[in-house]
Coordinates of C-alpha atoms and ligand atoms in Angstrom, one line a residue:
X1 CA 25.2 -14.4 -5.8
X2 CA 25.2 -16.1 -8.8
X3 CA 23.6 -19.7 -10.6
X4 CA 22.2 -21.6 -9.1
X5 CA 20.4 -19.2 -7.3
X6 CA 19.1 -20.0 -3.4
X7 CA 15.9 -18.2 -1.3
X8 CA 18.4 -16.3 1.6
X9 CA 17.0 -16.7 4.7
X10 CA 15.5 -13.9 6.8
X11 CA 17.0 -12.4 10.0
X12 CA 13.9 -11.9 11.5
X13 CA 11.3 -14.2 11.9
X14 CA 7.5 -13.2 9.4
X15 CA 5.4 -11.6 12.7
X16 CA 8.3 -9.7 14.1
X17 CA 7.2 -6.8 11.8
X18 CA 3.6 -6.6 12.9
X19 CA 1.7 -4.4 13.0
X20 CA 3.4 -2.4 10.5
X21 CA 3.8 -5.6 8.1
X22 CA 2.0 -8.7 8.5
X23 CA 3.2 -12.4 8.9
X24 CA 0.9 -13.4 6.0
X25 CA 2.7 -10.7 3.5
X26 CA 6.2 -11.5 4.5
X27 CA 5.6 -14.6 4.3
X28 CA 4.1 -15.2 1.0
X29 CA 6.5 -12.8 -0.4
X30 CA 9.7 -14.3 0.7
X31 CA 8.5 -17.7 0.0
X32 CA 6.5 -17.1 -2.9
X33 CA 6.8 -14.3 -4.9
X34 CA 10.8 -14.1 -3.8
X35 CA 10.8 -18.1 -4.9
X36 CA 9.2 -17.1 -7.6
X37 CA 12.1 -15.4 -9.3
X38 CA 14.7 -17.3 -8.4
X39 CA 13.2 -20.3 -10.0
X40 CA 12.4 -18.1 -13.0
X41 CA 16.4 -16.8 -12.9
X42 CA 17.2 -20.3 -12.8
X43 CA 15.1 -21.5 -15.6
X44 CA 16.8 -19.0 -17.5
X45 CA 19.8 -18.8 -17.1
X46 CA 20.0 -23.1 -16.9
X47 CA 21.9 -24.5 -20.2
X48 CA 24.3 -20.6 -20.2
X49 CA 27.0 -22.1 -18.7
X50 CA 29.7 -19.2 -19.7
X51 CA 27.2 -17.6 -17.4
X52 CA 27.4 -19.8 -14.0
X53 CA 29.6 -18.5 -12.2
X54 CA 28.6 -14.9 -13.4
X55 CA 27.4 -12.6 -10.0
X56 CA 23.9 -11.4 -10.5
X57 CA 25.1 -7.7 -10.7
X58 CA 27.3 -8.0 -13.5
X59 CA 25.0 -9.9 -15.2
X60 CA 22.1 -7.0 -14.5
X61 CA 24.9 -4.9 -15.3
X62 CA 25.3 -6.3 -18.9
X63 CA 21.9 -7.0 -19.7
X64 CA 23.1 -5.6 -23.6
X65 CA 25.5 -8.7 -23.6
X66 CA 23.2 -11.7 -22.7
X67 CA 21.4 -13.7 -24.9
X68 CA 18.5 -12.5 -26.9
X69 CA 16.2 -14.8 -25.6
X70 CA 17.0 -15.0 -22.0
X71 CA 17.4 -10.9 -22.0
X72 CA 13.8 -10.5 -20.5
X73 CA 14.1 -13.1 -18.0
X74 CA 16.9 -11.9 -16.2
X75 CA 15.9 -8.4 -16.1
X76 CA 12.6 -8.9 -14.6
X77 CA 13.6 -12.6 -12.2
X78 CA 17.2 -11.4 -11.8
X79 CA 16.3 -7.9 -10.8
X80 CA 13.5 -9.7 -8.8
X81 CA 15.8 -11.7 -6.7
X82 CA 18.6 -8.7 -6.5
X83 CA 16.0 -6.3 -4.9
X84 CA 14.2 -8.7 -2.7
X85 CA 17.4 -10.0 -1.1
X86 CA 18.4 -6.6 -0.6
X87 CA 14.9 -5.5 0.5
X88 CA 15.2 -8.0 3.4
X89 CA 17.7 -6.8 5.2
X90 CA 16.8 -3.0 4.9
X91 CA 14.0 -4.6 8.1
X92 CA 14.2 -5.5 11.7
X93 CA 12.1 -5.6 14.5
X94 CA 11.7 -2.7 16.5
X95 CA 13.0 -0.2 14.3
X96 CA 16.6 2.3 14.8
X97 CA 16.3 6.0 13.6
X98 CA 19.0 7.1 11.1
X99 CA 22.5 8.4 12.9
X100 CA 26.0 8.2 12.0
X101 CA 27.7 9.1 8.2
X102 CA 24.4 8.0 6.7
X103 CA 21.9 11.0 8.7
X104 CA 24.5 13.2 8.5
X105 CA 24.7 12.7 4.6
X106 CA 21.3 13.2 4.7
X107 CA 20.9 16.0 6.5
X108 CA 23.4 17.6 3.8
X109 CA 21.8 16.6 0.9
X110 CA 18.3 17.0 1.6
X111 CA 18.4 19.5 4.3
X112 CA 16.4 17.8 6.8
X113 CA 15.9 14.1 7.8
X114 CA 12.2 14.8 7.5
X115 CA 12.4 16.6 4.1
X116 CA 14.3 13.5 2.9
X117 CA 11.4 11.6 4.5
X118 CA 8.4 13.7 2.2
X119 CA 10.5 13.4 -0.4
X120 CA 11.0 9.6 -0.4
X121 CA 7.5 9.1 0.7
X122 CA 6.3 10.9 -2.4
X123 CA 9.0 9.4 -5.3
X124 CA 7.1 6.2 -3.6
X125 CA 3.3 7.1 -3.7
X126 CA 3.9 8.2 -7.4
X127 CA 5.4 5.1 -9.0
X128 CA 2.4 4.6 -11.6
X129 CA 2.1 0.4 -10.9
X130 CA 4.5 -1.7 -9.5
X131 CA 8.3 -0.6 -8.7
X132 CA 10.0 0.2 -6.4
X133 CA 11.4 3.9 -4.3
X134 CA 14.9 4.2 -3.9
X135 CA 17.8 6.4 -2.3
X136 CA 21.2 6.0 -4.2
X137 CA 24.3 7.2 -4.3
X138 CA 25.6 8.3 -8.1
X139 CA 29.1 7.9 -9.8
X140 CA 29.8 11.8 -7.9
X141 CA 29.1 9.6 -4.7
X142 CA 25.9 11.9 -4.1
X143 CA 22.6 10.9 -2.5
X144 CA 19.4 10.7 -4.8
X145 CA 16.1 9.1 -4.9
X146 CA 14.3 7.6 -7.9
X147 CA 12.4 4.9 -8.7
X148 CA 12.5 2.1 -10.7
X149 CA 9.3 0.0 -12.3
X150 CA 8.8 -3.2 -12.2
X151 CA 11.9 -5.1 -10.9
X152 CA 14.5 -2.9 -12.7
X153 CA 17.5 -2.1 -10.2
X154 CA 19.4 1.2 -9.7
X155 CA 22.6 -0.2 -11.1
X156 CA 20.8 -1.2 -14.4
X157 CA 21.3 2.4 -14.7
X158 CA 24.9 3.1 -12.7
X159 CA 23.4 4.0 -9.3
X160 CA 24.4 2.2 -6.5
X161 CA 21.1 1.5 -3.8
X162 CA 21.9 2.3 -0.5
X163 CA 17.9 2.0 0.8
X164 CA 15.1 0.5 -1.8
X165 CA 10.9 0.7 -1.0
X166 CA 9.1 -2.4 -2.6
X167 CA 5.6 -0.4 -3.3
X168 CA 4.3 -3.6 -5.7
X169 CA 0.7 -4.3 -4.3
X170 CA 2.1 -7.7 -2.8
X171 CA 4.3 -6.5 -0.6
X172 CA 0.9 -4.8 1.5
X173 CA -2.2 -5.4 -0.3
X174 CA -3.8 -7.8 2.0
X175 CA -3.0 -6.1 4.9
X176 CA -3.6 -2.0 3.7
X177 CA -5.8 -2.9 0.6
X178 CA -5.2 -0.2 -1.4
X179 CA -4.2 2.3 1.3
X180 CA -0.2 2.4 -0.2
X181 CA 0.5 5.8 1.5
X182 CA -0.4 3.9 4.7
X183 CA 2.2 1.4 4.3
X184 CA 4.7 3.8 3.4
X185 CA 4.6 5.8 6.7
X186 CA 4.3 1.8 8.5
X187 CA 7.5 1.0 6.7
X188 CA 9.5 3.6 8.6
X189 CA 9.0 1.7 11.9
X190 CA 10.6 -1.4 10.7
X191 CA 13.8 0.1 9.3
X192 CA 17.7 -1.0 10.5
X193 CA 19.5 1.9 9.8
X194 CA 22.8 0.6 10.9
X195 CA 22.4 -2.0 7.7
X196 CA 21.9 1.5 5.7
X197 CA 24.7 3.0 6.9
X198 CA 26.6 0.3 6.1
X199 CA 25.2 0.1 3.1
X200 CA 26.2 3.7 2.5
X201 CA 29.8 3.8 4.3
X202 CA 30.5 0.2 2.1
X203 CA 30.0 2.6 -0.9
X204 CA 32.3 5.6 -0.1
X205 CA 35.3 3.4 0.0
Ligands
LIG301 MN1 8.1 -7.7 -3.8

């Protein structure tokens, strides 16, 4: 991905998560608050040329390097549009339960698929305003779950994101008001895990 940036399309269509997320949320947040930072990326990075045909991770990656001015920007709309686009396709209808290299990997890591599941679910209710729950895989190529505020991405800070939880009170406040935990356990049913164990097997290589 890089300048000028474009809203991806979904591979679903905005009811086919209901119940467990709404039309009305998906909606406003691909169209709006998604838009929203790729027109803010845009403005930004607009009049950079060196920095056109830059991809969005590198330029993520080398925040340090950018111009002073247009630092903030990307972080925050850049980091924006990185995670939502990635966000996306963690969904689908009907959701799969984790098998193959990525529940195995799991399983070894956190001992359980469940106590991977607490632990997520926690690392998720705790992040203090908006951000965002994630489970990575470090330069040792081991599993680990943070979070990020704000927009901030994992590889802002070397990890590589294999699953990410948008817990900003847009992605479910009109449908579970301030109930996050709520949407946290609705998220599970909505999850394609073969796109996460791609996402992991991509990484091992
Ligand atoms: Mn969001």
């Amino acid at each position: 991905m890089h300048y000028p940036f474009a809203l991806p399309a979904l591979p679903y269509s905005y009811d086919s998560l209901e119940p467990h997320i709404d039309a009305l949320t998906m909606q406003i947040h691909h169209t709006k608050h998604h838009q929203a930072y790729i027109d803010n990326l845009n403005k930004a990075v607009e009049g950079y040329s060196a920095l056109y045909s830059v991809d969005l991770g590198e330029l993520l990656i080398g925040l340090d390097d950018l111009p002073a001015d247009i630092k903030t920007a990307v972080r925050n709309h850049g980091g924006g549009h990185m995670n939502h686009t990635f966000f996306w396709q963690l969904m689908q209808p009907h959701g799969s339960r984790a098998h193959g290299a990525i529940a195995d990997a799991i399983t070894k890591s956190f001992g359980s698929f469940d106590a991977f599941q607490q632990q997520f679910n926690d690392a998720s209710k705790k992040v203090f305003g908006s951000g965002w729950a994630w489970l990575c895989l470090d330069t040792q190529k081991k599993l680990r779950i943070i979070t990020t505020s704000n927009q901030d991405s994992p590889i802002m800070q070397g990890l590589m994101p294999i699953m990410g939880l948008d817990v900003w009170e847009h992605a479910y406040y009109l449908k579970y008001q301030n109930r996050r935990p709520d949407y946290i356990t609705a998220w599970w049913n909505v999850l394609n895990w073969e796109r996460i164990e791609q996402n992991y097997v991509t990484l091992l290589d």
